[in-house]
Amino acid sequence: MRPAHLIALLGLLALGLAPAAAQNETAERQGLVLSLSKARVTITSSFSGDSIVLFGVVPEDVVDAPDVVVSVRGPNQSFITWKKERRFGLWTNVESRSFLAAPSYLAVLSNRPPAEMADAETLRQEQAGFTNNRLLQRVGTDYADVVPGDPFRQAFLRVKQSQGLYFERTDAVEFIAPHVFRTVIPIPGTAPIGVYEVQVKLFAKGERVASGRLALEVAKIDFEQSVATAAQDHALLYGLATMLGALAVGFVANVVFRRD
Amino acid sequence: MTIYLPIAELPVNIFTLLALGIAVGFISGMFGVGGGFLMTPLLIFLGVAPAVAVASVSTHMAASSLSGTLNYLRRRLVDVQLGCVLLVGGLTGTLTGVITFMLLRRFGQLDLFIAISYIALLGTIGTLMVIESLRALLRNWRGEPARIRRPGAHPWFLRMPFKMRFRQSRIYVSIIPVLAIGFAIGFLGALMGIGGGFLLVPALIYLLRVPTLTSVATSLMLTLVTMAAAIVMHAVLNQTVDAVLGLVLMVGGTIGAQFGARAGQAMKAENLRLLLGLLVLGVGLRVAIDQIRQPADLYAVTLDEANR
């Protein structure tokens, strides 16, 4: 940043004209240093999950060992949550809610339960904590998130957790030195493809004191990549090739096992 | 040893898949059924998305049905003429089924409709087959001669106009019921996501009076044609065909089908029918139990395909 700009910015700060900008600027200047053991998870034919280690160095002007909440969010997808009820003796889907933009993968890792770090309103605003992530729903004609106690919302989080795509670990962040923390991000074998956002927020005395974010990419490479691309870009050719392949396997098997 | 499936986007144990292919292949070779009504639910149970499971199973069914069809062709058991007439009705039925599928999905009760169709169809057909074959076995055991087919004793629907002689099947019947059966199989197949072999075999045996082995062989030929078409259609329309998943299932399936076909030929027709009846009834009961029993979690989450 050139000095002239800096002076202008300082002037604005002094006047209190740009509080939002000031907050961002201080967060950046506080310099929360983050590093991932791997910025790219590559999926090969033997892929069955991975663990990524995240290291963070707390800025100097922040107290020793503040509270840490790490949120990792996969690319957004649309989901429908169904509720079953017994109708005429059969369990059928009767009610549903559309979750229009929910992370396909979510891991919330912290050093202690986020509820103990700050008041509920702050945590909700910061989207810190497993139940505090924004899950946009379609409610009638409106688009909104609902109260945390909503049974559909709770069910959504519960089902995603049991599918092994959502994680909540309240003791996963550990300090290896007063200013250095470390955590392990679990990437399951079924992890969706795409760019994940790793968001780190530090809390002290009930307030956010620093934050930072990183991108983590989950991508198919080599054979997996070429099969997926072929299926998408050359659908007809891929289909015909698969069909001929299937017929070839059937024919070969028949010839090999022929007895007469 | 795990293998990552590029379209299904999940790792699975390769030996589990191979075993699954061999087991289902054995059954499909033995009874002349595609095996989709067994394989698809099993794959979904392994975590494969339903759309990918249905599409990839069609590659496995194409491979194992070709292998089986060649066996029966060599033994001159396939009634190609009957197969072609059935196919004409079948393709019309498939188209009607796909349109109905879309309409039902719009009303949001497709799952329930599929479950009820499974219970009703599998329950009825399974029960009928078990009763009939038990009767035949009982007759054999008592040493009574099998009932001889008398000419002119055909039910009314076989005596309708447009009669055609199917030499291989040794029947001389109106093509109207043949087309209707093909239509019904195609319609239900598209609607329920199954090849329809387990419906076609009993329909040919009991309604058209086609010999059991010819029914099995002709049904396999029909499965081959419809599944080959299904692979290309799924690949173009949905892009859900997982070639790696299909290949592993195929290799297991074709091996299983060889032994299945041999086991089927070595077995008495009544026993074969009894076993298939029990299998069909079993799957129907399983679906019924799933619908009647209270699920562990009353909520379920699915991908919203419309808002992707």
XYZ file of C-alpha atoms in Angstrom:
568
model
C 0.000 0.000 0.000
C 1.414 3.351 -0.990
C 1.957 5.931 1.824
C -0.540 8.383 0.347
C -3.261 5.745 0.500
C -2.334 4.804 4.000
C -2.556 8.400 5.161
C -5.908 8.802 3.477
C -7.163 5.638 5.100
C -5.893 6.695 8.510
C -7.686 9.960 8.017
C -10.921 8.124 7.302
C -10.393 5.979 10.350
C -9.878 9.005 12.536
C -13.098 10.492 11.228
C -14.886 7.216 11.939
C -16.378 7.268 8.453
C -15.519 3.720 7.564
C -15.988 1.485 10.579
C -16.603 -1.618 8.494
C -13.474 -1.113 6.473
C -11.558 -0.447 9.642
C -12.629 -3.744 11.135
C -11.535 -5.685 8.092
C -8.302 -3.823 7.949
C -7.441 -4.493 11.587
C -8.328 -8.165 11.233
C -5.977 -8.360 8.298
C -3.286 -6.308 9.935
C -3.480 -8.408 13.052
C -2.259 -11.128 10.729
C -3.726 -14.428 11.718
C -1.336 -16.771 9.932
C -2.929 -19.974 8.653
C -1.439 -22.903 6.816
C -2.830 -26.205 5.528
C -0.713 -29.353 5.227
C -2.209 -29.700 1.732
C -4.245 -27.121 -0.149
C -5.486 -29.710 -2.618
C -6.964 -33.110 -1.889
C -6.499 -35.238 -4.989
C -8.825 -38.131 -5.638
C -7.212 -41.140 -7.283
C -8.607 -44.649 -7.711
C -7.351 -45.677 -4.273
C -8.791 -42.618 -2.507
C -10.727 -43.486 0.616
C -10.533 -40.268 2.587
C -7.818 -37.963 3.846
C -6.877 -35.808 6.823
C -5.686 -32.248 6.368
C -3.799 -30.546 9.164
C -4.426 -26.849 9.730
C -1.861 -24.758 11.606
C -2.553 -21.268 12.879
C -0.395 -18.631 14.509
C -2.311 -16.224 16.735
C -1.479 -12.502 16.129
C 0.785 -10.942 18.732
C -1.677 -8.403 20.061
C -4.182 -11.136 20.929
C -4.138 -12.849 24.315
C -2.471 -16.221 24.655
C -4.572 -19.219 23.670
C -7.804 -17.534 22.625
C -10.869 -19.568 21.699
C -10.719 -20.951 18.173
C -13.583 -21.987 15.889
C -12.627 -23.542 12.555
C -15.493 -23.953 10.062
C -14.892 -25.865 6.842
C -17.708 -25.640 4.299
C -17.990 -27.592 1.063
C -19.709 -26.182 -2.043
C -23.378 -25.331 -1.495
C -26.082 -27.697 -2.699
C -29.876 -27.846 -2.550
C -31.424 -30.473 -0.307
C -34.913 -31.539 0.634
C -35.614 -32.744 4.166
C -38.607 -35.067 4.357
C -40.649 -35.990 7.363
C -42.298 -39.392 7.423
C -45.620 -40.207 8.998
C -47.730 -43.324 9.130
C -50.538 -43.208 6.581
C -52.765 -46.275 6.106
C -50.149 -48.377 7.862
C -47.303 -47.282 5.576
C -44.535 -44.834 6.467
C -44.605 -42.171 3.810
C -43.062 -38.767 3.203
C -45.724 -36.274 4.176
C -43.947 -32.972 4.798
C -40.834 -31.461 3.324
C -38.610 -28.402 3.530
C -36.251 -27.216 0.835
C -32.780 -26.239 1.989
C -31.726 -24.108 -0.942
C -28.111 -23.405 -0.116
C -26.574 -25.673 2.463
C -22.923 -26.735 2.522
C -22.450 -30.205 1.043
C -19.717 -30.733 3.633
C -19.368 -29.063 7.016
C -16.813 -29.465 9.774
C -16.918 -27.271 12.862
C -13.808 -27.758 14.970
C -13.099 -25.855 18.158
C -11.066 -26.000 21.354
C -14.186 -26.053 23.551
C -17.945 -25.872 22.940
C -18.524 -22.555 21.102
C -21.520 -21.837 23.351
C -19.036 -21.166 26.180
C -17.024 -18.665 24.102
C -19.476 -15.828 23.522
C -23.167 -14.998 23.762
C -25.580 -16.701 21.404
C -26.223 -13.604 19.277
C -22.526 -13.016 18.543
C -21.991 -16.655 17.686
C -24.999 -16.652 15.369
C -23.752 -13.576 13.561
C -20.302 -15.032 13.201
C -21.735 -18.409 12.130
C -19.494 -19.944 14.759
C -20.664 -23.308 16.070
C -22.280 -26.316 14.471
C -25.889 -25.171 14.761
C -25.074 -21.555 13.895
C -24.326 -22.079 10.232
C -26.708 -20.403 7.856
C -28.984 -22.922 6.151
C -31.156 -21.023 3.717
C -34.642 -22.499 3.525
C -37.632 -21.772 1.406
C -40.471 -21.020 3.812
C -43.583 -20.461 1.748
C -42.580 -17.726 -0.674
C -39.810 -16.397 1.575
C -36.173 -17.347 1.685
C -34.839 -17.390 5.198
C -33.119 -19.389 7.868
C -35.301 -20.503 10.754
C -34.822 -20.734 14.514
C -32.203 -23.282 15.610
C -34.896 -25.338 17.341
C -36.790 -26.005 14.094
C -37.264 -29.801 13.859
C -36.486 -29.882 10.121
C -33.275 -27.941 10.650
C -32.210 -30.196 13.526
C -33.094 -33.280 11.497
C -31.083 -31.992 8.542
C -27.952 -31.566 10.678
C -28.503 -34.946 12.349
C -28.967 -36.834 9.057
C -25.941 -35.142 7.462
C -23.859 -36.077 10.503
C -24.936 -39.703 10.272
C -24.069 -39.677 6.559
C -20.528 -38.723 7.587
C -20.469 -35.384 5.773
C -21.046 -33.055 8.715
C -18.690 -33.030 11.698
C -18.882 -31.309 15.042
C -15.795 -31.648 17.225
C -15.541 -29.385 20.227
C -12.109 -30.581 21.362
C -10.361 -30.843 18.005
C -8.334 -27.623 18.194
C -5.251 -27.842 20.386
C -2.563 -25.338 21.229
C 0.938 -26.700 20.699
C 2.455 -23.413 21.925
C 0.734 -20.391 23.514
C 0.381 -18.774 20.103
C 0.235 -21.766 17.824
C -2.806 -24.010 17.354
C -3.379 -27.063 15.263
C -6.387 -29.075 14.126
C -7.163 -31.947 11.778
C -9.831 -31.550 9.095
C -11.386 -34.930 8.263
C -12.078 -35.440 4.543
C -14.243 -38.567 4.091
C -14.120 -40.734 0.981
C -17.566 -39.507 -0.014
C -16.500 -35.831 0.182
C -18.087 -33.806 -2.618
C -15.821 -32.363 -5.300
C -15.148 -28.627 -5.312
C -13.557 -25.733 -3.473
C -14.019 -25.745 0.306
C -13.793 -22.667 2.466
C -11.775 -22.939 5.651
C -12.793 -20.153 7.999
C -11.026 -19.533 11.302
C -12.392 -17.214 13.970
C -10.684 -16.335 17.241
C -12.681 -15.233 20.270
C -11.481 -13.648 23.497
C -13.652 -12.343 26.329
C -16.772 -13.087 24.324
C -15.768 -11.105 21.250
C -14.253 -11.917 17.931
C -10.668 -10.727 17.894
C -9.330 -12.095 14.639
C -10.369 -14.119 11.660
C -8.938 -15.562 8.507
C -9.868 -17.840 5.648
C -8.255 -20.240 3.238
C -9.426 -22.317 0.305
C -9.133 -26.076 0.209
C -9.747 -27.892 -3.047
C -11.034 -31.421 -3.441
C -10.468 -32.576 -7.012
C -10.387 -35.718 -9.090
C -7.183 -36.277 -11.060
C -5.821 -38.708 -13.649
C -8.150 -41.564 -14.551
C -10.994 -40.459 -12.268
C -10.886 -36.991 -13.812
C -10.889 -38.245 -17.390
C -13.809 -40.626 -16.812
C -15.855 -37.846 -15.199
C -15.028 -35.362 -17.951
C -15.799 -37.858 -20.694
C -19.171 -38.654 -19.121
C -19.999 -34.970 -19.053
C -18.534 -33.552 -22.238
C -18.951 -36.487 -24.617
C -22.077 -38.064 -23.158
C -23.204 -39.920 -26.290
C -19.740 -41.241 -27.066
C -19.256 -42.252 -23.433
C -22.611 -44.022 -23.430
C -21.888 -45.906 -26.658
C -18.404 -46.840 -25.467
C -19.768 -48.106 -22.147
C -22.442 -50.114 -23.970
C -19.909 -51.690 -26.346
C -17.611 -52.375 -23.404
C -20.444 -54.103 -21.577
C -21.290 -56.222 -24.618
C -17.591 -57.079 -25.084
C -17.310 -58.262 -21.477
C -20.444 -60.365 -21.917
C -19.145 -61.873 -25.146
C -15.665 -62.605 -23.807
C -17.113 -64.227 -20.694
C -19.352 -66.380 -22.866
C -16.457 -67.523 -25.060
C -14.149 -68.145 -22.099
C -16.723 -70.214 -20.239
C -17.981 -72.061 -23.279
C -17.919 -75.791 -22.693
C -18.878 -77.351 -26.017
C -8.969 -53.036 -1.122
C -11.049 -49.999 -1.912
C -11.660 -48.437 -5.295
C -12.941 -44.927 -5.928
C -15.964 -44.697 -8.243
C -15.559 -41.581 -10.427
C -19.244 -40.865 -11.136
C -20.790 -42.167 -7.930
C -18.033 -40.224 -6.126
C -17.386 -42.609 -3.290
C -14.908 -45.346 -2.373
C -16.143 -48.933 -2.058
C -14.514 -52.262 -1.375
C -13.793 -53.915 -4.727
C -14.368 -57.428 -3.356
C -17.776 -56.487 -1.985
C -18.726 -55.265 -5.462
C -17.334 -58.389 -7.162
C -19.209 -60.670 -4.764
C -22.380 -58.687 -5.359
C -21.907 -59.043 -9.130
C -21.306 -62.801 -8.930
C -24.304 -63.429 -6.652
C -26.739 -61.363 -8.687
C -25.258 -62.697 -11.963
C -25.850 -66.268 -10.790
C -29.494 -65.502 -10.076
C -29.983 -63.666 -13.359
C -28.436 -66.508 -15.387
C -30.469 -69.109 -13.560
C -33.880 -67.509 -13.858
C -33.419 -65.320 -16.913
C -34.166 -62.205 -14.895
C -32.033 -59.078 -15.240
C -31.404 -58.936 -11.525
C -31.999 -55.198 -11.375
C -34.679 -55.590 -8.732
C -31.998 -57.108 -6.477
C -28.871 -55.195 -7.529
C -30.259 -51.651 -7.467
C -31.449 -51.754 -3.825
C -28.158 -53.398 -2.772
C -26.085 -50.636 -4.408
C -28.228 -47.944 -2.808
C -27.588 -49.720 0.491
C -23.825 -49.399 -0.175
C -24.269 -45.626 -0.482
C -24.510 -45.183 -4.268
C -27.002 -42.485 -5.285
C -30.222 -44.080 -6.676
C -29.861 -42.394 -10.085
C -26.275 -43.676 -10.469
C -27.234 -47.130 -9.187
C -30.097 -47.561 -11.673
C -27.997 -46.345 -14.618
C -24.860 -48.355 -13.778
C -26.767 -51.562 -13.108
C -27.980 -51.433 -16.712
C -24.368 -51.949 -17.917
C -24.065 -55.014 -15.718
C -27.395 -56.334 -16.966
C -26.441 -55.788 -20.612
C -23.204 -57.739 -20.158
C -24.664 -60.682 -18.265
C -27.762 -60.905 -20.455
C -25.632 -61.010 -23.635
C -23.560 -63.791 -22.140
C -26.711 -65.689 -21.168
C -28.478 -65.032 -24.476
C -25.517 -66.468 -26.418
C -25.709 -69.654 -24.341
C -29.413 -70.064 -25.044
C -29.002 -69.091 -28.715
C -26.527 -71.927 -29.144
C -29.029 -74.295 -27.590
C -31.679 -72.861 -29.927
C -33.930 -71.909 -27.044
C -34.423 -68.208 -27.905
C -37.644 -67.357 -29.728
C -36.368 -64.348 -31.681
C -39.731 -63.827 -33.388
C -41.603 -63.703 -30.074
C -38.888 -61.420 -28.668
C -39.305 -58.935 -31.510
C -43.107 -58.739 -31.139
C -42.699 -58.252 -27.373
C -40.111 -55.556 -28.030
C -42.535 -53.538 -30.188
C -45.021 -53.431 -27.301
C -42.193 -52.958 -24.801
C -40.676 -49.828 -26.336
C -44.115 -48.153 -26.535
C -44.675 -49.086 -22.911
C -41.292 -47.658 -21.863
C -42.133 -44.303 -23.400
C -45.525 -44.196 -21.651
C -43.842 -45.214 -18.415
C -41.231 -42.442 -18.600
C -43.982 -39.828 -19.094
C -46.034 -41.215 -16.175
C -42.855 -41.203 -14.055
C -42.425 -37.484 -14.700
C -46.066 -36.736 -13.852
C -45.946 -38.703 -10.590
C -42.738 -36.969 -9.563
C -44.469 -33.631 -9.958
C -47.070 -34.712 -7.383
C -44.299 -35.771 -4.980
C -45.604 -39.262 -4.256
C -43.389 -41.278 -6.569
C -41.590 -43.135 -3.750
C -44.834 -44.327 -2.210
C -46.212 -45.329 -5.600
C -43.073 -47.351 -6.368
C -43.182 -49.082 -2.985
C -46.861 -49.986 -3.355
C -46.306 -51.253 -6.922
C -43.426 -53.404 -5.699
C -45.467 -54.865 -2.843
C -48.559 -55.508 -4.989
C -46.741 -56.895 -8.033
C -44.048 -58.931 -6.330
C -46.462 -60.165 -3.678
C -49.059 -61.345 -6.199
C -46.671 -62.862 -8.722
C -44.488 -64.461 -6.060
C -47.474 -66.055 -4.308
C -48.971 -67.330 -7.582
C -45.670 -68.839 -8.690
C -45.023 -70.537 -5.366
C -48.540 -72.029 -5.243
C -48.430 -73.213 -8.854
C -45.002 -74.806 -8.631
C -45.779 -76.455 -5.293
C -48.864 -77.995 -6.922
C -46.765 -79.244 -9.826
C -44.207 -80.718 -7.424
C -46.953 -82.379 -5.417
C -48.361 -83.924 -8.597
C -44.939 -85.273 -9.497
C -44.401 -86.639 -6.038
C -47.720 -88.495 -6.165
C -46.751 -89.846 -9.549
C -49.681 -88.260 -11.370
C -49.044 -87.412 -14.994
C -48.595 -83.746 -15.856
C -51.643 -82.155 -17.415
C -51.442 -82.331 -21.153
C -52.161 -79.190 -23.093
C -55.214 -79.734 -25.245
C -55.634 -77.782 -28.438
C -58.554 -75.389 -28.310
C -58.326 -75.066 -24.541
C -56.746 -71.623 -24.928
C -58.183 -68.830 -22.809
C -60.198 -66.174 -24.652
C -57.357 -63.641 -24.999
C -55.188 -66.056 -26.949
C -58.055 -66.661 -29.374
C -58.296 -62.996 -30.410
C -57.692 -62.027 -34.049
C -54.262 -61.463 -35.725
C -52.976 -64.910 -34.883
C -49.333 -65.663 -35.379
C -47.411 -68.908 -35.138
C -44.326 -68.840 -32.922
C -42.593 -72.064 -33.910
C -39.857 -71.951 -31.316
C -42.331 -71.544 -28.475
C -44.762 -74.016 -30.052
C -47.691 -71.626 -29.711
C -50.221 -70.236 -32.180
C -51.768 -67.182 -30.580
C -53.115 -63.709 -31.283
C -50.397 -61.043 -31.202
C -52.678 -58.657 -29.234
C -51.913 -60.247 -25.821
C -48.224 -60.525 -26.777
C -48.053 -56.801 -27.538
C -50.030 -56.042 -24.351
C -47.595 -58.055 -22.222
C -44.656 -56.260 -23.843
C -46.329 -52.908 -23.211
C -47.037 -53.717 -19.546
C -43.426 -54.873 -18.976
C -41.989 -51.752 -20.631
C -44.368 -49.475 -18.717
C -43.702 -51.025 -15.305
C -39.989 -51.329 -16.047
C -39.610 -47.615 -16.734
C -41.799 -46.691 -13.788
C -40.224 -49.001 -11.217
C -36.644 -48.902 -12.506
C -36.415 -52.605 -13.217
C -35.649 -54.655 -16.326
C -38.888 -56.560 -15.929
C -37.501 -60.077 -16.494
C -39.080 -61.395 -13.308
C -42.451 -60.179 -14.599
C -41.921 -61.340 -18.168
C -40.872 -64.911 -17.393
C -44.036 -65.780 -15.436
C -46.185 -63.859 -17.936
C -44.790 -65.931 -20.804
C -45.112 -69.196 -18.889
C -48.593 -68.721 -17.468
C -50.357 -66.429 -19.918
C -48.855 -67.443 -23.264
C -47.990 -71.039 -22.261
C -44.447 -70.743 -23.576
C -42.131 -73.543 -22.318
C -40.150 -72.464 -19.223
C -36.678 -72.552 -20.780
C -37.790 -70.703 -23.926
C -39.417 -68.078 -21.681
C -36.186 -67.617 -19.769
C -34.109 -67.395 -22.971
C -36.457 -64.960 -24.741
C -36.691 -62.788 -21.633
C -32.882 -62.590 -21.526
C -32.801 -61.413 -25.143
C -35.365 -58.720 -24.355
C -33.367 -57.583 -21.309
C -30.255 -57.344 -23.488
C -31.889 -54.993 -26.000
C -33.631 -52.762 -23.457
C -30.568 -52.480 -21.210
C -28.229 -51.617 -24.095
C -30.651 -48.833 -25.042
C -30.933 -47.770 -21.390
C -27.146 -47.321 -21.027
C -27.030 -44.820 -23.881
C -30.209 -43.036 -22.742
C -28.991 -42.681 -19.150
C -25.542 -41.540 -20.311
C -26.996 -38.816 -22.532
C -29.919 -37.654 -20.374
C -28.621 -37.997 -16.821
C -24.861 -38.571 -17.058
C -25.148 -41.045 -14.232
C -23.512 -44.133 -15.787
C -20.465 -45.065 -13.708
C -18.288 -47.120 -16.058
C -15.926 -48.253 -13.272
C -18.799 -49.433 -11.076
C -20.395 -51.094 -14.125
C -17.154 -52.856 -15.083
C -16.598 -54.409 -11.663
C -20.232 -55.552 -11.455
C -20.045 -56.884 -15.030
C -16.951 -58.989 -14.432
C -18.556 -60.566 -11.367
C -21.950 -60.737 -13.057
C -20.894 -62.525 -16.234
C -18.971 -65.146 -14.271
C -21.952 -65.661 -11.994
C -24.366 -65.809 -14.939
C -22.438 -68.664 -16.575
C -22.771 -70.856 -13.523
C -26.322 -69.668 -12.988
C -27.386 -70.624 -16.505
C -25.910 -74.092 -16.076
C -27.521 -74.544 -12.684
C -30.821 -73.444 -14.200
C -30.636 -76.000 -17.010
C -29.694 -78.784 -14.643
C -32.723 -78.094 -12.506
C -36.272 -79.292 -13.007
C -38.579 -76.584 -14.353
C -40.928 -76.835 -11.340
C -38.071 -76.351 -8.890
C -36.803 -73.386 -10.892
C -40.232 -71.774 -10.782
C -40.588 -72.432 -7.064
C -37.214 -70.820 -6.313
C -37.931 -67.760 -8.468
C -41.358 -67.464 -6.832
C -39.791 -67.543 -3.359
C -37.190 -64.961 -4.382
C -39.787 -62.588 -5.832
C -42.015 -63.045 -2.784
C -39.042 -62.413 -0.492
C -38.142 -59.109 -2.134
C -41.807 -58.048 -2.043
C -42.012 -58.867 1.680
C -38.795 -56.956 2.321
C -40.227 -53.819 0.674
C -43.480 -54.269 2.623
C -41.621 -54.589 5.946
C -39.580 -51.456 5.177
C -42.771 -49.518 4.578
C -44.662 -50.837 7.600
C -41.886 -50.752 10.208
C -41.184 -47.436 11.890
C -37.941 -46.030 10.440
C -35.031 -45.297 12.795
C -35.100 -41.627 11.846
C -38.398 -40.091 10.817
C -36.564 -37.560 8.695
C -34.633 -38.134 5.491
C -32.510 -35.802 3.383
C -32.346 -36.021 -0.397
C -30.572 -33.948 -3.012
C -32.912 -31.444 -4.616
C -32.452 -32.309 -8.292
C -34.685 -29.488 -9.514
C -32.689 -26.762 -7.752
C -29.206 -28.024 -8.389
